[in-house]
């Protein structure tokens, strides 16, 4: 990061870099303007993209509606009967915009006599007929005849309540019509649905949308609906159908429905003129953005966790063209101008000309400068710049954030190092960004550079409350970070976050921070113990470990440190912070606190200050503290830096964050070839024998014991193995492991050991040879 010159999305140079990406897309013929249905926020009166939607459960009304066929069907008996298409929809408010009914050409449809309505027959998909008729009529009936959907081509019907001069509307074929629910006949309104729109294009239907930006009907609908909100009109449409006899059945139901991510209000599909980026258009005569993205995400991009790959690819496969325009009074303007005849002026040169102005003055220039001034760097024969009108659309925010690879990695860093920093090693965000930032960064980058903007994508879950709901400021259930920092400190919170499995959502409870605090204190206290035993230690006079030290406890612990370093480095490399913190905690809690530091405490406290053995252990403690500070720095930045500055030889001007991670040192692993693994396994057996003896003989202090074990352990110093087990004496070569009570022998008043050398000294005290020498006593 460049902390002296951070990137901000509102900086003129960032805004200009976004327009440069847009100009490249325009140059490749990928940007177009069209009237088509898009997600529309009534609350904010703007178009929305898929990435700006959140899904919540909502109660709505579904209706089964009879659309009467244009001519009566005459039975074999000569009786006139009314035949209707039975259409099912969950959006009654869109019925005024109906222009067709779609059926599956390969499905079977039946003509059914209604037992409770003599002289009336309906057409339903055979596979769904029993369920529908039983639900409404209380019984199923056999079909009078069966036909394939394609046989209905050319059939027409009358709208149940519109008298708009279009008396006959067509039945059309559509493969997307399924038989999972409903009736197999789909109400089609090209102005209110993506599939409906495509069907309308194929069949030459108008893109009719009678709904205004504020969610009310315009004056092209029946008078009893004009000016009414579509949500309130839902009930009125149902009642009107009931009154006219066209309502077959209605019911309330719960379903997942898209809502505006900001206002949390339901959105609708509504046809408006918008700017789009075509994801299926060939780029420079080659693959489309969709195909290129699917190819890149198949193998060239790493995903952590790996399930993110299939999630993102599934969203790429099903995504529509990218609607990049928004109807907002804030945001980066789309630099489109309109001529007197309504045609837009938008080409690569005009966009780059505006980008140059934005780089100089910022995007606010769009709102206070005239078109001629905005196009001061653009020339076109015969163009009267003074007659142009500025467009009022702004960019989708995903287009702005999705251009950061250009604004930051390519443009922003180009002058700060040799070349740019593209592509990024890692993009990191929540699991909802597979259809958001990740996808909207990938698509334009591939079109412009032919390369993914990231090598690796890491997605994490969300913090959720006790009910499993995502925590957010807008939801009112977010944690108060200032309270957490006050109660626990930033490093404890960071330790908790690093200890999580980020693949899934995490339930948050204050008790979790208490546990994290206990783990943190174990790590911090381990550092404090190491530092407290380095008083007077001079790093320049450190013990030089050699092969002769291989059997020492100090060599063993440095070998374990080497293993820890490799584990933590690998974990950081793979962004597996939980694995890193677990390894560090276990090392502090088990390897150090429970084994090594307990074993060397005696020599650190009781050996002569300048004894070689104590210096060797101090050197090991220094190496341990130094490495732990470096390994902890990414997770516990404050604690690690505080401890780093307290190390001998360092001062207030030193900073752990200017260091690199420790290397895996072969010199620190000299104990690997020695029988330390075997010794540690045997230690468990020896400790079990000691515990059994203490319980049977009521011995409280293990220093009152001597341990005599089987096997040859002469490669190790007996004092080291005695300290490793916490006893006063250790000897090997016995026929079997035995424990002896030494409490009848004299005890050193300084170390409490009964090592066989304790006697009265010149000052009258009872001291071992080691302790007497340390005090200069005979």
XYZ file of C-alpha atoms in Angstrom:
778
model
C 0.000 0.000 0.000
C 1.069 3.561 -0.631
C 0.043 5.240 2.611
C 1.346 8.637 1.519
C -0.736 8.560 -1.649
C -3.743 6.263 -1.178
C -6.220 5.682 -3.972
C -9.716 7.091 -3.495
C -12.520 6.424 -5.942
C -13.464 10.120 -6.026
C -9.994 11.289 -7.015
C -9.935 12.758 -10.553
C -7.244 10.315 -11.663
C -9.333 7.353 -10.522
C -12.448 8.670 -12.285
C -10.484 9.234 -15.486
C -9.106 5.693 -15.307
C -12.661 4.312 -15.072
C -13.589 6.202 -18.240
C -10.505 4.768 -19.960
C -11.869 1.259 -19.301
C -15.255 2.350 -20.605
C -13.657 3.841 -23.744
C -11.908 0.536 -24.442
C -15.217 -1.346 -24.149
C -16.891 1.170 -26.477
C -14.027 0.765 -28.939
C -14.553 -2.983 -28.993
C -18.258 -2.564 -29.779
C -19.421 -4.010 -26.469
C -21.499 -1.014 -25.244
C -25.018 -0.421 -26.531
C -28.237 1.351 -25.565
C -31.557 -0.446 -25.654
C -35.103 -0.513 -24.341
C -35.378 -3.717 -22.332
C -36.650 -4.786 -18.915
C -34.219 -4.437 -16.028
C -34.468 -4.692 -12.285
C -35.968 -1.406 -11.188
C -35.950 0.096 -7.708
C -39.223 1.959 -7.185
C -37.878 3.248 -3.892
C -34.829 4.886 -5.527
C -36.232 5.146 -9.073
C -33.184 3.637 -10.733
C -32.145 0.543 -12.628
C -30.259 -2.106 -10.642
C -27.923 -4.935 -11.547
C -28.044 -8.475 -10.156
C -25.226 -7.612 -7.766
C -27.366 -4.880 -6.173
C -30.125 -7.257 -5.149
C -30.762 -9.047 -1.893
C -33.371 -11.751 -1.531
C -35.904 -11.832 1.294
C -39.079 -13.815 1.889
C -42.232 -11.973 0.857
C -45.936 -12.830 0.783
C -47.596 -12.363 -2.613
C -50.742 -13.393 -4.461
C -50.722 -15.977 -7.238
C -53.663 -16.237 -9.625
C -54.984 -18.728 -12.141
C -56.645 -16.684 -14.897
C -58.841 -17.770 -17.817
C -57.859 -16.142 -21.107
C -60.746 -16.892 -23.467
C -59.762 -18.182 -26.882
C -60.821 -16.021 -29.813
C -63.432 -18.513 -31.089
C -65.671 -20.997 -29.309
C -64.938 -24.680 -29.521
C -67.833 -26.780 -30.804
C -68.092 -30.253 -29.332
C -69.063 -33.392 -31.241
C -72.634 -32.975 -29.907
C -72.851 -29.565 -31.451
C -72.832 -27.774 -28.097
C -71.093 -24.428 -27.995
C -68.453 -24.227 -25.311
C -66.129 -21.501 -24.175
C -62.503 -22.613 -24.285
C -59.919 -20.732 -22.226
C -56.184 -20.802 -21.729
C -55.597 -21.300 -18.009
C -52.675 -19.035 -17.180
C -50.844 -18.878 -13.856
C -48.887 -15.857 -12.628
C -47.409 -14.630 -9.348
C -47.501 -10.973 -10.480
C -51.118 -9.974 -11.128
C -50.029 -6.339 -11.474
C -48.256 -7.209 -14.768
C -51.441 -8.511 -16.420
C -52.267 -5.098 -17.985
C -49.004 -5.495 -19.961
C -49.835 -8.985 -21.271
C -49.208 -9.399 -24.999
C -48.911 -13.194 -25.380
C -49.145 -16.589 -23.691
C -46.147 -18.931 -23.962
C -46.321 -22.734 -24.026
C -43.676 -25.434 -24.282
C -43.827 -26.847 -27.821
C -42.811 -30.363 -26.672
C -45.161 -30.624 -23.676
C -48.587 -32.265 -23.806
C -51.645 -30.104 -23.158
C -55.185 -31.261 -22.514
C -58.620 -29.724 -22.999
C -60.545 -30.220 -19.753
C -64.262 -29.810 -19.050
C -64.814 -27.916 -15.806
C -67.223 -29.922 -13.640
C -68.448 -26.844 -11.787
C -68.781 -24.654 -14.894
C -70.942 -26.281 -17.594
C -70.073 -25.264 -21.116
C -66.588 -24.111 -20.144
C -63.309 -25.843 -20.902
C -59.728 -24.939 -20.113
C -56.365 -25.885 -21.576
C -53.793 -27.084 -19.016
C -50.546 -29.033 -19.299
C -51.476 -32.681 -18.790
C -48.740 -33.191 -16.201
C -50.181 -30.405 -14.004
C -53.913 -30.821 -14.636
C -54.789 -33.189 -11.776
C -53.152 -30.960 -9.169
C -54.799 -27.781 -10.498
C -58.312 -29.231 -10.914
C -58.275 -30.977 -7.539
C -57.164 -27.732 -5.874
C -60.083 -25.722 -7.294
C -62.805 -28.167 -8.314
C -62.173 -30.842 -5.725
C -61.830 -33.533 -8.381
C -59.793 -34.375 -11.424
C -61.305 -35.120 -14.828
C -59.864 -36.832 -17.890
C -58.921 -34.629 -20.843
C -61.343 -34.500 -23.740
C -58.381 -34.383 -26.080
C -54.583 -34.030 -25.873
C -52.271 -32.092 -28.127
C -48.636 -31.067 -28.257
C -47.836 -27.476 -27.392
C -46.646 -26.831 -30.936
C -50.171 -27.616 -32.179
C -51.374 -24.482 -30.380
C -49.254 -22.222 -32.574
C -51.549 -19.684 -34.227
C -54.175 -19.898 -31.513
C -55.278 -16.476 -30.287
C -57.101 -15.183 -27.244
C -58.695 -12.019 -25.838
C -57.317 -10.186 -22.817
C -59.651 -10.600 -19.825
C -60.065 -6.870 -19.119
C -58.322 -4.790 -21.811
C -60.158 -3.270 -24.754
C -57.177 -1.725 -26.492
C -57.889 -2.584 -30.085
C -55.698 -5.680 -29.902
C -58.519 -8.180 -29.734
C -56.412 -11.176 -30.598
C -53.198 -11.994 -28.801
C -51.081 -14.965 -29.863
C -50.026 -18.196 -28.212
C -46.257 -18.479 -28.758
C -43.684 -21.221 -28.279
C -41.000 -21.001 -25.577
C -38.593 -23.716 -24.402
C -38.202 -22.055 -20.980
C -41.779 -22.944 -20.011
C -41.460 -25.707 -17.412
C -43.923 -28.103 -15.824
C -42.678 -27.728 -12.259
C -45.658 -25.674 -11.110
C -48.512 -23.544 -12.440
C -50.401 -24.666 -15.529
C -47.751 -24.888 -18.240
C -49.081 -21.707 -19.878
C -47.059 -18.582 -19.054
C -48.381 -15.033 -19.106
C -45.959 -13.016 -21.241
C -45.302 -9.279 -20.834
C -42.188 -8.235 -22.838
C -41.868 -5.027 -20.803
C -41.686 -6.850 -17.462
C -39.455 -9.899 -17.772
C -36.142 -10.969 -19.265
C -37.461 -14.148 -20.907
C -40.652 -12.359 -21.907
C -38.528 -9.687 -23.585
C -36.574 -12.251 -25.616
C -39.809 -13.930 -26.659
C -41.217 -10.545 -27.645
C -38.194 -9.806 -29.829
C -38.579 -13.140 -31.590
C -42.317 -12.725 -32.118
C -42.255 -9.018 -33.010
C -44.163 -7.893 -29.917
C -43.929 -4.380 -28.500
C -41.816 -3.781 -25.383
C -44.841 -2.391 -23.603
C -44.397 -1.106 -20.039
C -47.305 0.857 -18.527
C -45.517 1.365 -15.168
C -43.917 4.741 -14.395
C -40.584 5.130 -12.506
C -42.434 5.669 -9.210
C -44.264 2.359 -9.514
C -47.649 3.752 -10.594
C -49.553 3.004 -13.796
C -49.561 5.455 -16.680
C -52.709 6.429 -18.629
C -52.522 3.538 -21.130
C -54.126 1.088 -18.695
C -57.855 0.864 -17.846
C -59.132 3.916 -16.028
C -59.650 2.039 -12.780
C -55.872 1.423 -12.591
C -54.477 4.764 -13.801
C -52.181 6.404 -11.222
C -52.368 3.537 -8.760
C -49.377 1.823 -7.172
C -48.741 -1.605 -8.637
C -48.565 -3.155 -5.177
C -51.981 -1.797 -4.195
C -53.319 -2.635 -7.648
C -52.536 -6.310 -7.112
C -55.710 -6.801 -5.074
C -57.803 -4.679 -7.436
C -56.721 -6.729 -10.451
C -57.674 -9.921 -8.606
C -61.101 -8.571 -7.643
C -61.751 -7.313 -11.173
C -60.964 -10.775 -12.553
C -63.246 -12.309 -9.948
C -66.054 -9.992 -10.919
C -65.723 -10.665 -14.647
C -65.604 -14.425 -14.150
C -62.043 -14.794 -15.419
C -60.502 -15.653 -12.043
C -60.148 -19.425 -11.713
C -58.321 -19.369 -8.358
C -56.164 -17.110 -6.195
C -54.024 -17.786 -3.125
C -51.396 -16.187 -0.934
C -47.910 -17.698 -0.910
C -44.437 -16.992 0.504
C -41.423 -16.843 -1.768
C -37.910 -15.415 -2.001
C -38.115 -12.093 -3.791
C -35.426 -9.586 -4.927
C -35.073 -6.374 -2.911
C -32.965 -3.245 -3.356
C -29.743 -3.788 -1.407
C -29.838 -0.226 -0.066
C -33.480 0.489 0.707
C -34.429 -3.173 1.349
C -37.629 -2.590 -0.671
C -38.954 -5.021 -3.331
C -37.917 -4.344 -6.923
C -39.688 -5.036 -10.207
C -38.759 -5.792 -13.792
C -39.475 -2.711 -15.852
C -38.538 -1.823 -19.439
C -36.526 1.390 -19.737
C -33.815 2.694 -22.030
C -30.445 1.844 -20.475
C -26.786 1.421 -21.372
C -25.587 -2.178 -21.494
C -22.346 -4.098 -21.911
C -22.901 -7.167 -24.065
C -21.331 -10.168 -22.362
C -21.959 -12.434 -25.367
C -20.601 -10.106 -28.050
C -17.261 -11.253 -29.571
C -14.295 -9.220 -28.357
C -12.061 -8.218 -31.292
C -13.494 -11.092 -33.322
C -12.628 -13.646 -30.675
C -14.323 -15.068 -27.600
C -17.021 -13.145 -25.772
C -16.478 -11.827 -22.255
C -18.625 -14.644 -20.902
C -16.654 -17.337 -22.726
C -13.322 -15.769 -21.766
C -14.393 -15.527 -18.126
C -15.519 -19.152 -18.055
C -12.214 -20.226 -19.604
C -10.133 -18.216 -17.113
C -12.049 -19.390 -14.056
C -11.843 -23.030 -15.161
C -8.150 -23.330 -14.275
C -6.152 -20.088 -14.534
C -7.551 -18.538 -11.328
C -7.174 -20.139 -7.889
C -10.207 -20.059 -5.593
C -10.118 -20.250 -1.798
C -12.183 -22.145 -0.827
C -12.378 -24.162 -4.020
C -16.198 -24.217 -4.091
C -16.010 -20.546 -5.085
C -14.958 -21.661 -8.566
C -18.229 -23.458 -9.364
C -20.266 -20.737 -7.654
C -18.745 -17.987 -9.775
C -18.858 -20.019 -12.992
C -22.534 -20.791 -12.429
C -23.262 -17.093 -12.056
C -21.244 -16.274 -15.169
C -23.155 -18.852 -17.185
C -26.569 -17.460 -16.264
C -25.879 -13.716 -16.069
C -27.626 -11.358 -18.520
C -25.987 -8.448 -20.315
C -24.600 -5.934 -17.845
C -26.848 -2.919 -17.284
C -24.290 -0.245 -16.401
C -26.533 2.850 -16.217
C -28.217 4.212 -13.114
C -30.706 7.024 -12.629
C -29.108 8.784 -9.678
C -28.090 12.322 -8.842
C -24.741 11.041 -7.521
C -22.042 8.888 -9.031
C -19.688 8.982 -11.997
C -21.557 10.263 -15.098
C -21.748 8.120 -18.230
C -20.216 10.529 -20.789
C -22.989 10.271 -23.367
C -24.347 13.285 -25.259
C -27.547 13.410 -27.258
C -28.139 15.204 -30.551
C -31.322 17.035 -31.510
C -32.781 13.901 -33.124
C -32.196 11.898 -29.935
C -29.288 9.847 -31.243
C -26.419 9.489 -28.772
C -22.871 10.707 -29.244
C -20.712 8.067 -27.585
C -17.516 6.788 -29.166
C -14.017 5.950 -27.880
C -12.583 9.359 -28.728
C -15.426 11.319 -27.112
C -15.168 9.236 -23.939
C -11.396 9.695 -23.736
C -11.816 13.428 -24.301
C -14.162 13.649 -21.321
C -11.772 11.448 -19.318
C -9.036 14.032 -19.910
C -11.289 16.786 -18.550
C -12.205 14.630 -15.528
C -8.506 14.007 -14.860
C -7.985 17.772 -14.700
C -11.151 18.934 -12.964
C -12.893 15.868 -11.513
C -16.253 14.424 -12.523
C -18.174 17.360 -11.034
C -17.221 19.127 -14.262
C -20.006 17.173 -15.952
C -22.619 19.028 -13.951
C -21.353 22.590 -14.287
C -19.637 22.619 -17.694
C -21.321 22.915 -21.067
C -21.052 20.083 -23.634
C -18.681 22.129 -25.797
C -16.308 22.590 -22.844
C -16.500 18.933 -21.857
C -15.595 18.028 -25.458
C -12.797 20.556 -25.797
C -10.384 17.725 -26.678
C -12.785 16.136 -29.203
C -13.360 17.076 -32.814
C -15.854 15.732 -35.345
C -16.613 17.185 -38.727
C -19.990 18.893 -38.841
C -20.705 18.472 -35.158
C -22.399 21.418 -33.466
C -21.280 20.914 -29.882
C -23.567 23.680 -28.625
C -26.640 21.714 -29.737
C -25.752 18.659 -27.673
C -27.532 17.662 -24.475
C -25.731 15.876 -21.665
C -27.000 12.449 -20.649
C -28.348 12.066 -17.129
C -27.285 8.489 -16.395
C -24.493 7.566 -13.993
C -22.379 4.420 -13.894
C -23.311 1.372 -11.910
C -21.044 1.512 -8.840
C -19.842 -1.982 -9.719
C -18.374 -0.571 -12.909
C -16.421 1.977 -10.882
C -15.144 -0.520 -8.297
C -14.722 -3.128 -11.029
C -12.238 -0.805 -12.763
C -9.867 -0.631 -9.778
C -7.488 -3.057 -11.508
C -6.889 -0.309 -14.081
C -7.092 2.771 -11.847
C -4.904 1.314 -9.091
C -2.806 -1.594 -10.325
C -2.029 -0.311 -13.826
C -2.328 3.485 -13.767
C -1.796 4.151 -10.059
C 1.405 2.138 -9.628
C 2.952 2.642 -13.044
C 4.995 5.675 -11.970
C 5.888 4.243 -8.555
C 7.752 1.157 -9.678
C 9.070 -0.433 -12.809
C 5.898 -1.265 -14.684
C 2.420 -1.763 -13.276
C 1.267 -4.175 -10.569
C -1.211 -6.040 -12.767
C -2.594 -8.609 -12.160
C -3.188 -8.688 -8.402
C -2.040 -11.694 -6.412
C -5.276 -11.731 -4.422
C -8.794 -10.319 -4.451
C -10.470 -10.706 -1.045
C -14.171 -10.189 -0.275
C -17.320 -11.837 1.054
C -19.026 -14.793 -0.590
C -21.695 -12.523 -2.104
C -19.098 -10.937 -4.402
C -18.990 -13.814 -6.884
C -21.778 -11.945 -8.625
C -20.513 -8.551 -7.480
C -17.002 -7.141 -7.371
C -15.156 -10.306 -8.453
C -17.294 -10.805 -11.534
C -17.507 -7.128 -12.464
C -13.732 -6.808 -12.209
C -13.098 -9.922 -14.274
C -15.351 -9.147 -17.251
C -14.029 -5.712 -18.291
C -10.441 -6.711 -17.502
C -10.669 -9.647 -19.877
C -12.152 -7.446 -22.605
C -9.464 -4.778 -22.208
C -6.326 -6.772 -21.290
C -7.198 -10.353 -22.197
C -6.101 -11.370 -18.697
C -7.808 -11.902 -15.343
C -7.143 -9.024 -12.913
C -6.459 -11.514 -10.101
C -4.469 -14.693 -9.664
C -6.397 -15.846 -6.594
C -9.878 -15.125 -5.252
C -10.524 -15.631 -1.534
C -14.087 -15.480 -0.287
C -15.188 -15.513 3.326
C -18.506 -15.909 5.078
C -20.317 -13.259 7.073
C -20.677 -12.586 10.745
C -24.228 -13.498 11.660
C -26.194 -12.962 14.838
C -27.588 -15.682 17.075
C -30.540 -16.081 14.684
C -28.267 -16.595 11.698
C -28.994 -13.177 10.152
C -26.121 -11.327 8.516
C -24.825 -8.517 10.682
C -24.988 -5.105 9.031
C -25.277 -1.487 10.030
C -28.465 -1.121 8.004
C -29.920 -4.209 9.703
C -29.297 -2.741 13.155
C -27.672 -5.910 14.489
C -23.994 -5.097 13.957
C -21.429 -5.320 16.737
C -20.215 -2.072 18.223
C -16.545 -2.269 17.419
C -15.633 0.513 19.801
C -17.104 -1.505 22.684
C -15.181 -4.600 21.643
C -11.929 -2.669 21.449
C -12.579 -1.086 24.836
C -13.363 -4.401 26.515
C -10.860 -6.675 24.774
C -8.436 -4.618 22.700
C -7.821 -4.684 18.966
C -5.344 -7.582 19.097
C -7.795 -9.894 20.862
C -10.410 -9.121 18.206
C -7.868 -9.766 15.479
C -6.857 -13.061 17.117
C -10.522 -14.105 17.199
C -11.028 -13.267 13.536
C -7.835 -15.091 12.531
C -8.917 -18.184 14.480
C -12.110 -18.609 12.457
C -12.830 -20.849 9.507
C -13.656 -18.136 6.940
C -15.318 -20.543 4.506
C -18.659 -20.353 6.308
C -20.788 -17.772 8.083
C -19.786 -17.231 11.713
C -22.229 -16.825 14.569
C -21.029 -14.104 16.915
C -21.363 -14.188 20.676
C -19.479 -12.125 23.247
C -18.334 -15.329 24.978
C -16.227 -16.120 21.902
C -14.182 -12.979 22.525
C -13.652 -14.040 26.133
C -12.142 -17.329 24.941
C -10.030 -15.461 22.386
C -8.830 -13.209 25.202
C -7.705 -16.231 27.218
C -5.781 -17.623 24.250
C -4.265 -14.222 23.577
C -3.076 -13.920 27.173
C -1.385 -17.312 26.937
C 0.572 -16.128 23.897
C 1.319 -12.721 25.452
C 2.434 -14.260 28.761
C 4.714 -16.645 26.894
C 6.391 -13.659 25.259
C 6.632 -11.923 28.638
C 8.314 -14.951 30.211
C 10.840 -15.150 27.380
C 11.600 -11.433 27.629
C 11.859 -11.535 31.422
C 14.677 -14.063 31.186
C 16.734 -12.035 28.735
C 17.882 -9.432 31.234
C 21.583 -8.798 30.598
C 21.586 -10.910 27.422
C 23.735 -9.528 24.616
C 22.660 -10.820 21.170
C 26.180 -10.187 19.873
C 27.478 -12.653 22.465
C 24.866 -15.320 21.746
C 25.716 -19.004 21.999
C 26.766 -20.473 18.636
C 24.873 -23.736 18.290
C 26.897 -26.647 16.920
C 26.620 -30.410 16.538
C 27.726 -30.793 20.153
C 24.484 -29.134 21.239
C 22.230 -31.536 19.329
C 21.194 -33.462 22.436
C 20.328 -30.344 24.431
C 16.825 -29.176 25.246
C 17.690 -25.872 23.597
C 18.539 -27.530 20.282
C 15.316 -29.527 20.510
C 13.148 -26.444 20.995
C 14.854 -24.627 18.121
C 14.122 -27.648 15.959
C 10.459 -27.357 16.993
C 10.613 -23.624 16.210
C 11.858 -24.474 12.740
C 8.857 -26.758 12.205
C 6.515 -24.042 13.493
C 8.054 -21.475 11.152
C 7.487 -23.732 8.154
C 3.880 -24.416 9.205
C 3.055 -20.757 9.768
C 4.767 -19.596 6.570
C 2.810 -22.182 4.568
C -0.402 -21.140 6.321
C 0.130 -17.459 5.558
C 1.034 -18.300 1.967
C -2.306 -20.095 1.623
C -4.246 -17.445 3.627
C -5.030 -20.144 6.218
C -4.909 -17.858 9.258
C -6.742 -20.323 11.467
C -4.016 -22.897 10.844
C -1.361 -20.275 11.660
C -2.924 -19.168 14.952
C -3.618 -22.746 16.043
C -0.002 -23.682 15.401
C 1.341 -20.646 17.294
C -1.016 -21.151 20.250
C -0.209 -24.852 20.556
C 3.502 -24.067 20.356
C 3.217 -21.493 23.158
C 0.852 -23.569 25.263
C 2.403 -27.009 24.834
C 5.919 -26.905 23.401
C 7.023 -23.888 25.418
C 4.873 -23.485 28.541
C 4.253 -27.157 29.282
C 7.647 -28.516 28.227
C 10.610 -26.337 27.374
C 10.160 -23.271 29.593
C 9.216 -25.453 32.555
C 12.324 -27.542 31.966
C 14.834 -24.668 31.616
C 13.331 -22.474 34.327
C 15.757 -23.934 36.878
C 18.901 -23.115 34.902
C 17.623 -19.660 33.938
C 16.925 -18.870 37.597
C 19.692 -20.783 39.379
C 22.686 -21.236 37.078
C 25.465 -18.684 37.330
C 24.607 -15.635 35.247
C 27.486 -16.305 32.865
C 27.282 -20.095 32.760
C 27.512 -21.623 29.248
C 24.364 -23.648 29.828
C 22.347 -20.595 30.862
C 23.727 -18.593 27.923
C 22.673 -21.361 25.559
C 19.121 -21.355 26.964
C 19.002 -17.552 26.882
C 20.083 -17.641 23.245
C 17.265 -20.104 22.534
C 14.794 -17.862 24.377
C 15.970 -14.878 22.339
C 15.540 -16.767 19.070
C 12.112 -17.956 20.211
C 10.939 -14.469 21.181
C 12.323 -12.906 18.010
C 10.690 -15.475 15.729
C 7.373 -15.402 17.596
C 7.193 -11.611 17.206
C 7.734 -11.953 13.470
C 5.262 -14.820 13.085
C 2.635 -13.038 15.180
C 3.036 -9.634 13.524
C 0.333 -10.117 10.824
C -2.253 -11.154 13.449
C -1.210 -9.319 16.623
C 0.462 -6.182 15.245
C 0.434 -4.170 18.486
C 1.563 -6.958 20.784
C 4.226 -8.189 18.395
C 5.686 -4.723 17.910
C 5.661 -3.974 21.642
C 7.524 -7.204 22.367
C 9.922 -6.666 19.454
C 11.022 -3.275 20.797
C 11.610 -4.869 24.233
C 14.059 -7.420 22.853
C 17.708 -6.866 23.871
C 19.567 -4.924 21.204
C 16.413 -3.239 19.876
C 14.876 0.098 20.756
C 12.012 2.486 20.182
C 13.021 3.087 16.568
C 12.837 -0.596 15.665
C 9.604 -2.010 14.213
C 8.696 -5.629 13.663
C 6.561 -4.657 10.678
C 9.674 -3.669 8.765
C 10.950 -7.254 9.103
C 10.232 -10.280 6.973
C 9.024 -13.619 8.292
C 11.791 -15.787 9.774
C 13.386 -18.298 7.449
C 13.298 -22.027 8.151
C 16.836 -22.432 9.458
C 18.682 -25.712 9.070
C 21.063 -24.507 11.773
C 18.090 -24.372 14.138
C 17.124 -27.920 13.307
C 20.294 -29.695 14.410
C 18.315 -31.795 16.871
C 16.254 -33.462 14.152
C 18.581 -36.443 13.727
C 18.867 -37.038 17.460
C 16.370 -39.323 19.276
C 14.223 -36.445 20.464
C 10.971 -37.814 19.045
C 11.623 -41.080 20.869
C 12.614 -39.249 24.036
C 9.413 -37.186 24.030
C 7.310 -40.309 23.503
C 9.098 -42.021 26.408
C 8.642 -38.903 28.543
C 4.895 -39.588 28.544
C 5.582 -43.098 29.905
C 7.956 -41.722 32.537
C 5.492 -39.030 33.650
C 2.759 -41.659 33.978
C 4.985 -43.785 36.211
C 5.810 -40.724 38.328
C 2.166 -39.758 38.722
C 1.214 -43.286 39.771
C 4.039 -43.287 42.354
C 3.064 -39.863 43.724
C -0.558 -40.889 44.141
C 0.386 -44.155 45.869
C 2.987 -42.595 48.179
C 1.454 -39.180 48.778
C 4.402 -37.282 47.307
C 3.486 -33.680 46.499
C 6.593 -32.218 44.857
C 8.124 -34.072 41.861
C 11.513 -32.623 42.853
C 11.375 -35.055 45.751
C 11.641 -37.911 43.238
C 14.370 -39.672 41.298
C 13.669 -41.381 37.978
C 15.586 -44.455 36.853
C 14.629 -45.727 33.403
C 15.374 -48.651 31.137
C 17.282 -48.266 27.906
C 20.383 -46.345 26.985
C 19.847 -42.568 27.158
C 23.494 -41.686 27.606
C 23.430 -39.508 24.453
C 21.489 -36.957 26.484
C 22.669 -35.015 29.500
C 21.094 -36.559 32.593
C 20.416 -33.036 33.940
C 18.412 -32.210 30.780
C 16.257 -35.321 31.080
C 15.780 -34.685 34.809
C 14.609 -31.138 34.057
C 12.427 -32.437 31.207
C 10.585 -34.645 33.718
C 10.766 -32.155 36.614
C 12.680 -34.521 38.960
C 15.900 -34.075 40.921
C 17.753 -37.028 39.447
C 17.629 -39.036 36.230
C 19.585 -42.151 35.298
C 19.204 -44.710 32.522
C 20.263 -48.318 32.083
C 17.904 -49.893 34.627
C 16.123 -53.141 33.919
C 12.788 -51.309 34.201
C 11.535 -47.831 34.875
C 11.407 -47.102 38.594
C 10.638 -44.055 40.690
C 12.338 -43.399 44.028
C 11.361 -41.123 46.886
C 14.305 -38.837 47.695
C 12.564 -36.873 50.430
C 14.914 -38.331 53.064
C 17.891 -36.690 51.341
C 18.838 -33.028 51.914
C 17.114 -30.435 49.705
C 18.796 -27.377 48.182
C 17.318 -24.269 49.774
C 17.766 -22.352 46.516
C 16.583 -24.762 43.784
C 14.682 -27.297 45.953
C 16.522 -30.096 44.169
C 17.756 -33.251 45.894
C 20.558 -34.125 43.478
C 22.910 -35.831 45.937
C 25.325 -32.879 46.181
C 23.416 -30.836 48.756
C 25.329 -30.033 51.930
C 25.901 -27.184 54.366
C 27.907 -24.339 52.842
C 30.169 -21.625 54.229
C 27.199 -19.313 54.880
C 25.379 -22.056 56.782
C 22.833 -22.766 54.043
C 21.992 -26.116 52.438
C 22.964 -25.823 48.751
C 23.814 -28.096 45.875
C 27.203 -27.854 44.229
C 25.726 -25.948 41.299
C 23.926 -23.400 43.464
C 26.863 -22.912 45.800
C 29.154 -22.200 42.850
C 26.631 -19.741 41.433
C 26.717 -17.831 44.730
C 30.499 -18.096 45.113
C 30.224 -20.239 48.263
C 32.342 -23.186 49.254
